[in-house]
Amino acid sequence: MEIQSGVKDAILVVSLQGMLDASNADPVEEEIVSIDLLPLKGVIIDLSGLTYMSSSGIRVLIKIRRHLKNANIRFAISSLQPFVHEILDLADLLNSFEIYPDIADARAAFTT
Amino acid sequence: MHDQIVPAGVELFQLTSVIILVSYFISRTSVYYRVVFQQGSLKDKLLLILFFGALSIYGTMSGFSLFGAQANVRDLGPIIAGLTCGPLVGLGAGIIGVLYRVSLGGITMIPCCLATLLSALIAGFVWWYHKKRFIGTLPAVILVLILELVHVWLVSLLTPDTPGLDEILWTMGTSGMALNCIGMFCFSVVFHNYLLEKKTGEELKRRNTELEIAFQIQESILPSHFPDIQGFQVTAYSKPAREVGGDFYDFIQFEKNECGFLIADVSGKSIPAAIFMGLSCMTIRAAAEWVRHPGKAVSLANNLIYKYVESGMFFSLFYGILDAETGNVRYCNAGHPPPVLVRKDGGIQLLTKTGKIIGFEKDEVYHDETVMLNVGDLLFCYTDGVSESTNKEGDMYGMPRISRVLAEVREQATEEVVSSILSDISQFIGKSPQSDDITVLMIKRTEL
């Protein structure tokens, strides 16, 4: 699992690449949660590079969602591949996240 | 003078090599292990005092004489002893080294002895100050450098009127310092590897113990027998993966021919997952006993879990109540992979979600759905470890294949159906490891 992140216009974009499962869910979550949130107005998690996500991936998204909600920071996920969409649908969570087709759409939603 | 330094340097280098070998040897003994990890008895410490004392004597013996002064690594043994075993072992080893040095005499006897004892004491104090742990390679080398400077300073202080003292001090000081530092560096590398080995070994042991505990918790939670319901066959099976734990199933026998059944998959792995699994199982069981409606029971369990459990822990659950008289099943699917209802004629119906996973949102309202089990119908519940079993090409077993196999074997008894599914999964994944728990629960309405 590779994590790339960058901040532009006070929006943090975190791109996850590779497999997200029980074996790496905790370090991924820790890395994202440890990011300094103070200067941010929004966080976008880009899932376009995911090759696999197990239910542990949902746990990561849920924890981040709660973490950012407590800090009053907007949170979106973008570029869901069919299998991620399916897993979130199965857990009935599609309506519980802000979901956008790509990073640009998510950015646009954050800035309007 | 330079003619004397080169061969002497070679000699001392050989000596340092001996120290590396000795360090390697001693660090592999159980006596040293016990003392380093503060489990050593007085006898252990005495043995190490003798060992490092002998090392100090060897350091003196193998040193070389230069204008009556000994340049050597006598201090190294007591310093190592002090830095890894504490002041008692350090000082003990120092005293042995000093006694031998006294027997040799010479003008620098008193300052040399004082320096060795002081070095051992300071090293022991540093160990104690550093929470009884080794301070690490670089600090240890710097400490040796400082202690050797003190050594030279003591010699110059206590033997002021010796002719040619400056030259002796220069030669003895620089070569002694360099070799003691190199010796300490080499020892530190050996010792660091030793600690790393021990840590890895301990972690592996701890991890195995943790997994064992997780397995035991998991095993103790799963019911040891299945309910006996007239007109129905019931079976369940769970096979935990090594790394991941957290599937469970349960049956709750109510009065009036009603039987509750549930299958769930909790998030996380190892001990946290096993504990959360126990908690979830008890919560849903208590809620189910409290209210006899799947939706209401799940709503109650959700609020309890949300309120009392650390954020981010959740589980998916399918909970149904079977009325054995009518074959009616009321159920609630909280974000769980949809159970497959296989009709007698091979028709397939999926019991899809009726609400979110449990532990996600406070005050979530879960609704009941109902479905009728007619004679010959089969209800197959499973966790995502079944549908997401993956082969080496990265393909998942998937729902369509589950439905297909079930349709093929639907007329068999439940236990045989489970075996068929398991062997088909095993055939599908081939040599790929099982990556998640595999759990199934099945109810079949038989001929009356």
XYZ file of C-alpha atoms in Angstrom:
560
model
C 0.000 0.000 0.000
C 1.316 3.372 -1.017
C -0.001 6.637 0.363
C 0.586 9.925 -1.394
C -0.698 13.177 -0.038
C -0.558 16.838 -0.898
C -2.244 20.044 0.212
C -3.501 22.662 -2.216
C -5.849 25.535 -1.361
C -6.260 24.154 2.179
C -7.597 20.879 0.785
C -5.673 17.726 1.547
C -5.790 15.002 -1.070
C -4.702 11.532 0.046
C -4.275 8.950 -2.692
C -4.266 5.283 -1.718
C -2.611 2.862 -4.081
C -2.538 -0.900 -3.891
C -4.422 -3.274 -1.612
C -6.187 -2.061 1.503
C -6.956 -4.942 3.836
C -6.601 -6.090 7.445
C -2.828 -6.361 7.131
C -2.296 -2.652 6.480
C -5.510 -0.941 7.579
C -4.097 0.208 10.933
C -0.914 1.877 9.614
C -2.875 3.562 6.800
C -5.390 4.919 9.255
C -2.689 6.088 11.676
C -0.828 7.867 8.921
C -3.907 9.761 7.791
C -5.220 10.534 11.272
C -1.806 11.872 12.339
C -1.869 14.598 9.673
C -2.086 18.128 11.071
C -5.646 19.236 10.403
C -5.462 22.833 11.615
C -4.824 24.554 8.311
C -7.306 22.390 6.389
C -10.848 22.991 5.299
C -11.334 19.657 3.611
C -9.886 16.209 3.045
C -10.378 14.125 -0.102
C -9.405 10.474 -0.192
C -8.736 9.384 -3.739
C -9.355 5.671 -4.222
C -8.587 5.463 -7.936
C -5.368 3.510 -7.306
C -6.900 0.812 -5.087
C -6.611 -2.691 -6.462
C -8.470 -4.320 -3.576
C -10.305 -3.240 -0.444
C -11.660 -5.541 2.252
C -14.094 -4.611 5.008
C -11.060 -3.338 6.954
C -10.970 -0.529 4.390
C -14.430 0.515 5.523
C -13.100 0.722 9.057
C -10.375 3.100 7.893
C -12.911 5.308 6.089
C -15.252 5.296 9.073
C -12.512 6.257 11.508
C -11.308 9.065 9.288
C -14.871 10.254 8.798
C -15.431 10.437 12.546
C -12.044 12.034 13.168
C -12.727 14.789 10.631
C -16.315 15.268 11.777
C -15.043 15.958 15.293
C -12.585 18.476 13.880
C -15.362 20.032 11.774
C -13.547 19.380 8.521
C -15.298 18.306 5.343
C -14.516 14.853 4.083
C -15.069 13.282 0.692
C -13.990 10.175 -1.149
C -13.440 10.188 -4.858
C -12.902 7.878 -7.812
C -14.606 4.808 -6.355
C -13.995 1.704 -8.370
C -16.883 -0.752 -8.801
C -15.678 -3.108 -6.044
C -15.321 -0.274 -3.513
C -18.759 0.981 -4.511
C -20.133 -2.505 -3.972
C -18.562 -2.922 -0.534
C -19.910 0.455 0.626
C -23.307 -0.410 -0.823
C -23.323 -3.733 0.989
C -22.663 -1.961 4.289
C -25.371 0.562 3.345
C -22.916 3.419 3.617
C -23.135 4.993 0.154
C -25.330 7.781 1.519
C -23.101 8.276 4.542
C -20.099 9.605 2.643
C -19.662 12.494 0.251
C -18.692 10.656 -2.916
C -17.442 12.252 -6.150
C -16.405 10.805 -9.515
C -12.946 12.389 -9.321
C -10.723 14.725 -7.311
C -11.622 17.782 -9.408
C -15.332 17.333 -8.700
C -14.650 16.937 -4.997
C -12.495 20.081 -4.996
C -15.181 21.994 -6.830
C -17.770 20.876 -4.278
C -15.510 22.001 -1.423
C -14.881 25.443 -2.869
C -18.427 26.358 -3.753
C 59.021 6.187 18.518
C 56.917 5.584 15.409
C 58.700 2.275 14.920
C 57.197 1.189 18.186
C 53.695 2.422 17.530
C 52.954 0.470 14.328
C 53.559 -3.104 15.570
C 51.976 -2.204 18.875
C 48.926 -0.912 17.018
C 48.604 -4.193 15.143
C 48.811 -6.043 18.417
C 46.112 -3.956 19.994
C 43.951 -4.352 16.921
C 44.202 -8.107 17.320
C 43.236 -7.640 20.903
C 40.128 -5.732 19.900
C 39.169 -8.550 17.559
C 39.375 -10.885 20.519
C 37.029 -8.553 22.367
C 34.483 -8.801 19.541
C 34.592 -12.579 19.660
C 34.297 -12.538 23.412
C 31.341 -10.112 23.224
C 29.647 -12.401 20.755
C 30.225 -15.399 22.961
C 29.078 -13.808 26.216
C 25.969 -12.250 24.665
C 24.752 -15.713 23.671
C 24.861 -17.078 27.202
C 21.759 -17.385 29.372
C 23.610 -15.869 32.348
C 24.222 -12.648 30.431
C 20.626 -12.666 29.141
C 19.255 -12.877 32.672
C 21.462 -10.100 34.003
C 20.883 -7.768 31.026
C 17.116 -8.198 31.385
C 17.310 -7.731 35.159
C 16.427 -11.283 36.039
C 19.918 -12.240 37.143
C 20.695 -13.783 40.531
C 23.719 -12.815 42.631
C 25.445 -15.929 41.315
C 24.860 -14.789 37.739
C 26.350 -11.409 38.555
C 29.379 -12.977 40.261
C 30.001 -15.105 37.188
C 29.874 -12.029 34.977
C 32.183 -10.128 37.364
C 34.721 -12.957 36.960
C 34.225 -12.957 33.198
C 34.591 -9.235 32.633
C 37.370 -9.124 35.287
C 39.251 -11.743 33.283
C 38.645 -9.649 30.172
C 40.137 -6.655 31.942
C 43.208 -8.704 32.969
C 43.536 -9.919 29.406
C 43.295 -6.280 28.252
C 46.252 -5.420 30.495
C 48.305 -8.494 29.627
C 47.960 -8.011 25.937
C 48.801 -4.319 26.135
C 52.222 -3.026 25.239
C 54.835 -1.209 27.205
C 55.970 2.210 26.137
C 58.525 4.009 28.296
C 57.225 2.113 31.297
C 53.573 3.026 30.615
C 50.967 0.452 29.560
C 48.716 1.355 26.596
C 45.880 -1.116 26.684
C 42.164 -1.854 26.781
C 41.987 -2.771 30.450
C 39.082 -0.380 31.028
C 36.913 -1.815 28.273
C 35.745 -4.971 30.108
C 34.608 -3.094 33.226
C 33.003 -0.341 31.092
C 31.036 -2.887 29.027
C 30.035 -4.663 32.228
C 28.910 -1.355 33.753
C 27.011 -0.216 30.652
C 25.088 -3.456 30.176
C 24.911 -5.076 33.619
C 25.070 -2.143 36.030
C 27.513 -0.706 38.594
C 27.903 -3.866 40.687
C 29.177 -6.046 37.840
C 31.169 -3.138 36.383
C 32.902 -2.317 39.652
C 33.501 -5.991 40.455
C 35.153 -6.537 37.087
C 37.103 -3.287 37.571
C 38.456 -4.435 40.959
C 39.716 -7.698 39.453
C 41.397 -5.786 36.629
C 42.895 -3.344 39.118
C 44.273 -6.096 41.380
C 46.161 -7.506 38.438
C 47.400 -4.035 37.496
C 48.634 -3.487 41.074
C 50.694 -6.661 40.822
C 52.529 -5.167 37.861
C 53.583 -1.966 39.632
C 55.078 0.897 37.597
C 54.847 4.663 37.893
C 51.315 4.905 36.492
C 49.898 2.158 38.685
C 47.847 4.375 41.000
C 46.287 6.651 38.334
C 45.618 3.678 36.059
C 43.856 1.768 38.817
C 41.853 4.807 39.813
C 40.874 5.391 36.188
C 39.662 1.810 35.727
C 37.553 1.886 38.884
C 36.161 5.308 38.031
C 35.331 4.200 34.461
C 33.475 1.124 35.728
C 31.526 3.175 38.273
C 30.594 5.902 35.810
C 29.525 3.322 33.194
C 27.365 1.622 35.829
C 25.842 4.933 36.836
C 25.099 5.778 33.193
C 23.310 2.401 32.837
C 21.273 3.128 35.954
C 20.481 6.684 34.822
C 19.404 5.370 31.416
C 16.654 3.322 33.081
C 18.909 0.294 33.402
C 19.340 -0.039 29.674
C 22.274 0.165 27.311
C 22.723 3.719 26.020
C 23.389 2.857 22.376
C 26.443 2.772 20.153
C 27.338 6.434 19.646
C 26.785 7.539 23.269
C 28.799 4.510 24.448
C 31.731 5.357 22.158
C 31.651 9.005 23.267
C 31.562 7.881 26.896
C 34.628 5.690 26.344
C 36.426 8.631 24.759
C 35.649 10.823 27.753
C 36.667 8.124 30.244
C 39.972 7.587 28.440
C 40.615 11.340 28.537
C 39.982 11.216 32.271
C 42.399 8.284 32.417
C 45.151 10.307 30.724
C 44.398 13.341 32.870
C 44.669 11.257 36.049
C 48.038 9.909 34.937
C 49.380 13.381 34.207
C 47.984 14.667 37.496
C 49.415 11.945 39.705
C 52.809 11.435 38.047
C 53.911 15.042 37.448
C 57.679 14.764 37.648
C 58.286 11.870 35.248
C 60.771 12.694 32.478
C 59.242 12.422 28.967
C 55.741 12.246 30.412
C 54.126 14.302 27.646
C 55.314 11.881 24.979
C 54.193 8.836 26.971
C 50.793 10.377 27.546
C 50.441 11.305 23.892
C 51.256 7.783 22.689
C 49.385 5.955 25.382
C 46.456 8.338 25.313
C 45.815 8.394 21.573
C 46.329 4.685 20.862
C 44.477 3.706 24.041
C 41.582 6.022 23.240
C 41.333 4.907 19.633
C 41.424 1.223 20.497
C 39.010 1.453 23.390
C 36.605 3.387 21.170
C 36.931 0.849 18.365
C 36.485 -1.959 20.904
C 33.359 -0.321 22.295
C 32.002 0.287 18.813
C 32.480 -3.365 17.867
C 30.923 -4.539 21.098
C 27.950 -2.206 20.592
C 27.264 -3.598 17.142
C 27.342 -7.155 18.487
C 25.201 -6.181 21.458
C 22.717 -4.252 19.335
C 22.248 -7.288 17.088
C 21.800 -9.387 20.171
C 19.042 -7.105 21.505
C 17.368 -7.077 18.109
C 17.408 -10.864 17.936
C 15.922 -11.117 21.402
C 13.257 -8.523 20.604
C 12.236 -10.250 17.382
C 12.090 -13.595 19.165
C 10.037 -12.162 22.034
C 7.671 -10.383 19.661
C 7.106 -13.543 17.688
C 6.398 -15.417 20.879
C 4.047 -12.703 22.134
C 2.286 -12.556 18.789
C 1.729 -16.289 18.742
C 0.374 -16.128 22.270
C -1.934 -13.281 21.251
C -3.227 -15.262 18.296
C -3.748 -18.257 20.528
C -5.766 -16.124 22.970
C -7.786 -14.638 20.105
C -8.582 -18.132 18.840
C -9.624 -19.284 22.282
C -11.929 -16.293 22.782
C -13.437 -16.864 19.371
C -13.901 -20.548 19.958
C -15.492 -20.071 23.361
C -18.088 -17.699 21.909
C -19.354 -19.918 19.112
C -22.150 -22.272 20.190
C -21.034 -25.836 20.748
C -24.229 -27.365 19.377
C -27.022 -26.424 17.010
C -30.687 -26.164 17.998
C -32.975 -29.045 17.291
C -35.932 -27.612 15.380
C -38.594 -29.974 14.175
C -39.000 -29.848 10.403
C -35.731 -28.025 9.865
C -32.082 -28.867 9.425
C -29.673 -26.370 10.908
C -25.925 -26.222 10.613
C -23.116 -23.697 10.849
C -19.398 -23.667 10.345
C -16.586 -21.198 10.949
C -12.981 -21.414 9.873
C -10.858 -18.537 11.143
C -7.999 -17.210 9.034
C -4.680 -16.958 10.844
C -4.369 -13.176 10.803
C -7.961 -12.092 10.944
C -10.531 -12.898 13.573
C -14.047 -11.769 14.125
C -16.780 -13.828 12.483
C -19.402 -15.320 14.714
C -22.795 -16.965 14.596
C -25.316 -17.799 17.256
C -28.701 -19.386 17.844
C -31.212 -18.188 20.396
C -33.999 -20.592 21.254
C -37.174 -18.733 22.212
C -40.334 -20.357 23.465
C -43.271 -21.102 21.159
C -41.291 -22.732 18.353
C -39.343 -19.577 17.635
C -35.614 -19.703 17.077
C -33.335 -16.741 16.498
C -30.231 -17.153 14.358
C -27.532 -14.702 13.505
C -24.275 -14.400 11.627
C -21.880 -11.478 11.955
C -18.499 -10.167 10.914
C -16.705 -7.699 13.191
C -14.021 -5.298 12.015
C -10.395 -5.570 13.049
C -8.096 -8.470 13.718
C -6.454 -10.502 16.448
C -7.228 -9.770 20.121
C -9.089 -6.454 19.620
C -11.364 -8.156 17.084
C -11.861 -11.186 19.329
C -12.786 -9.003 22.309
C -15.086 -6.849 20.187
C -16.605 -10.002 18.807
C -17.374 -11.257 22.331
C -18.872 -7.912 23.254
C -20.946 -7.748 20.059
C -22.185 -11.276 20.523
C -23.303 -10.602 24.099
C -24.904 -7.274 23.137
C -26.943 -8.667 20.279
C -27.900 -11.683 22.355
C -29.100 -9.470 25.234
C -30.971 -7.189 22.807
C -32.565 -10.201 21.113
C -33.750 -11.579 24.440
C -35.082 -8.147 25.399
C -37.143 -7.453 22.262
C -38.505 -10.188 20.034
C -38.336 -8.077 16.828
C -35.176 -8.344 14.752
C -35.234 -4.668 13.675
C -35.848 -3.329 17.177
C -33.270 -5.668 18.721
C -30.664 -4.581 16.171
C -31.512 -0.883 16.741
C -30.976 -1.390 20.465
C -27.707 -3.270 19.937
C -26.513 -0.529 17.563
C -27.074 2.198 20.136
C -25.295 0.230 22.846
C -22.328 -0.526 20.598
C -22.159 3.065 19.335
C -22.259 4.445 22.854
C -19.782 2.186 24.567
C -17.339 1.054 21.940
C -14.333 2.880 20.603
C -15.065 4.669 17.348
C -14.432 2.765 14.182
C -15.351 -0.650 15.539
C -18.342 -2.009 13.697
C -19.878 -5.231 12.580
C -22.196 -6.437 9.898
C -25.033 -8.667 11.040
C -27.832 -10.753 9.673
C -30.340 -11.596 12.383
C -33.503 -13.599 11.765
C -36.228 -15.224 13.833
C -37.660 -18.411 12.421
C -41.172 -19.449 13.288
C -40.866 -23.211 13.030
C -44.613 -23.713 12.817
C -45.169 -21.570 9.757
C -41.682 -21.387 8.231
C -41.896 -17.595 8.388
C -38.603 -15.750 8.898
C -38.486 -12.144 10.118
C -35.068 -10.704 9.577
C -32.909 -7.641 9.694
C -29.804 -7.293 7.540
C -27.406 -4.706 8.968
C -24.907 -4.201 6.143
C -24.207 -7.925 5.859
C -23.565 -9.795 2.585
C -27.037 -10.889 1.448
C -27.999 -14.431 2.477
C -29.157 -16.586 -0.399
C -32.558 -18.197 -0.280
C -32.629 -21.153 -2.633
C -36.149 -22.293 -3.445
C -36.988 -25.931 -3.894
C -37.232 -25.387 -7.667
C -33.770 -23.763 -7.795
C -35.002 -20.169 -7.814
C -32.741 -17.713 -6.010
C -33.718 -14.817 -3.767
C -31.244 -12.515 -1.998
C -32.076 -11.112 1.421
C -30.432 -7.745 0.877
C -29.592 -5.102 3.462
C -32.264 -3.431 5.513
C -29.915 -1.063 7.337
C -26.371 0.126 7.924
C -23.568 -1.809 9.597
C -23.804 -1.731 13.400
C -21.777 0.872 15.290
C -21.704 3.424 12.490
C -24.475 5.870 13.290
C -26.311 6.684 16.481
C -30.091 6.161 16.630
C -30.134 4.321 13.339
C -33.543 2.719 12.812
C -33.513 -0.842 11.493
C -36.577 -2.415 9.920
C -37.763 -6.002 9.684
C -38.442 -7.850 6.477
C -40.136 -11.212 6.202
C -39.693 -14.187 3.970
C -41.326 -17.609 3.904
C -39.337 -20.836 4.003
C -41.352 -23.522 2.248
C -40.571 -27.225 2.341
C -37.336 -27.890 0.435
C -36.163 -24.246 0.645
C -32.663 -23.501 1.837
C -31.412 -20.326 3.508
C -27.670 -19.872 3.209
C -25.991 -17.122 5.285
C -22.276 -16.394 4.963
C -19.610 -13.792 5.686
C -17.523 -11.916 3.145
C -14.658 -14.370 3.704
C -16.703 -16.726 1.498
C -17.626 -14.330 -1.302
C -14.213 -12.618 -1.216
C -12.103 -15.777 -1.226
C -9.495 -14.932 -3.810
C -7.463 -17.125 -6.127
C -3.921 -16.437 -7.281
C -5.174 -14.565 -10.359
C -6.888 -12.134 -7.977
C -10.435 -13.216 -8.905
C -13.024 -13.401 -6.139
C -15.259 -16.390 -5.487
C -18.287 -14.098 -5.636
C -22.019 -14.278 -5.192
C -22.904 -15.742 -8.620
C -20.754 -18.802 -7.967
C -22.217 -19.252 -4.465
C -25.731 -19.200 -5.959
C -24.787 -21.589 -8.727
C -23.238 -24.186 -6.387
C -26.176 -23.882 -3.981
C -28.673 -24.429 -6.778
C -26.771 -27.543 -7.820
C -26.588 -29.125 -4.365
C -29.807 -27.772 -2.853
C -31.363 -31.196 -2.411
C -28.564 -32.477 -0.196
C -28.652 -32.322 3.591
C -27.327 -29.042 5.072
C -24.047 -30.549 6.214
C -23.356 -31.857 2.744
C -24.250 -28.501 1.224
C -21.699 -26.842 3.517
C -19.068 -29.413 2.540
C -19.807 -28.837 -1.144
C -19.423 -25.079 -0.798
C -16.205 -25.393 1.237
C -14.601 -27.823 -1.170
C -15.615 -25.632 -4.115
C -14.006 -22.591 -2.426
C -10.908 -24.617 -1.702
C -10.766 -25.745 -5.344
C -11.290 -22.144 -6.502
C -8.530 -20.537 -4.409
C -6.084 -23.374 -5.079
C -2.855 -22.754 -3.211
C -3.641 -19.149 -2.252
C -3.864 -18.667 1.523
C -7.216 -18.125 3.222
C -7.179 -14.373 3.796
C -10.289 -13.901 5.929
C -12.514 -15.919 8.243
C -14.930 -18.173 6.415
C -18.253 -18.620 8.182
C -21.533 -20.083 6.995
C -24.891 -20.744 8.622
C -27.639 -22.701 6.945
C -31.274 -23.529 7.581
C -33.286 -25.914 5.437
C -36.947 -26.744 5.708
C -37.287 -30.470 5.283
C -40.236 -32.697 4.418
C -42.550 -33.032 7.359
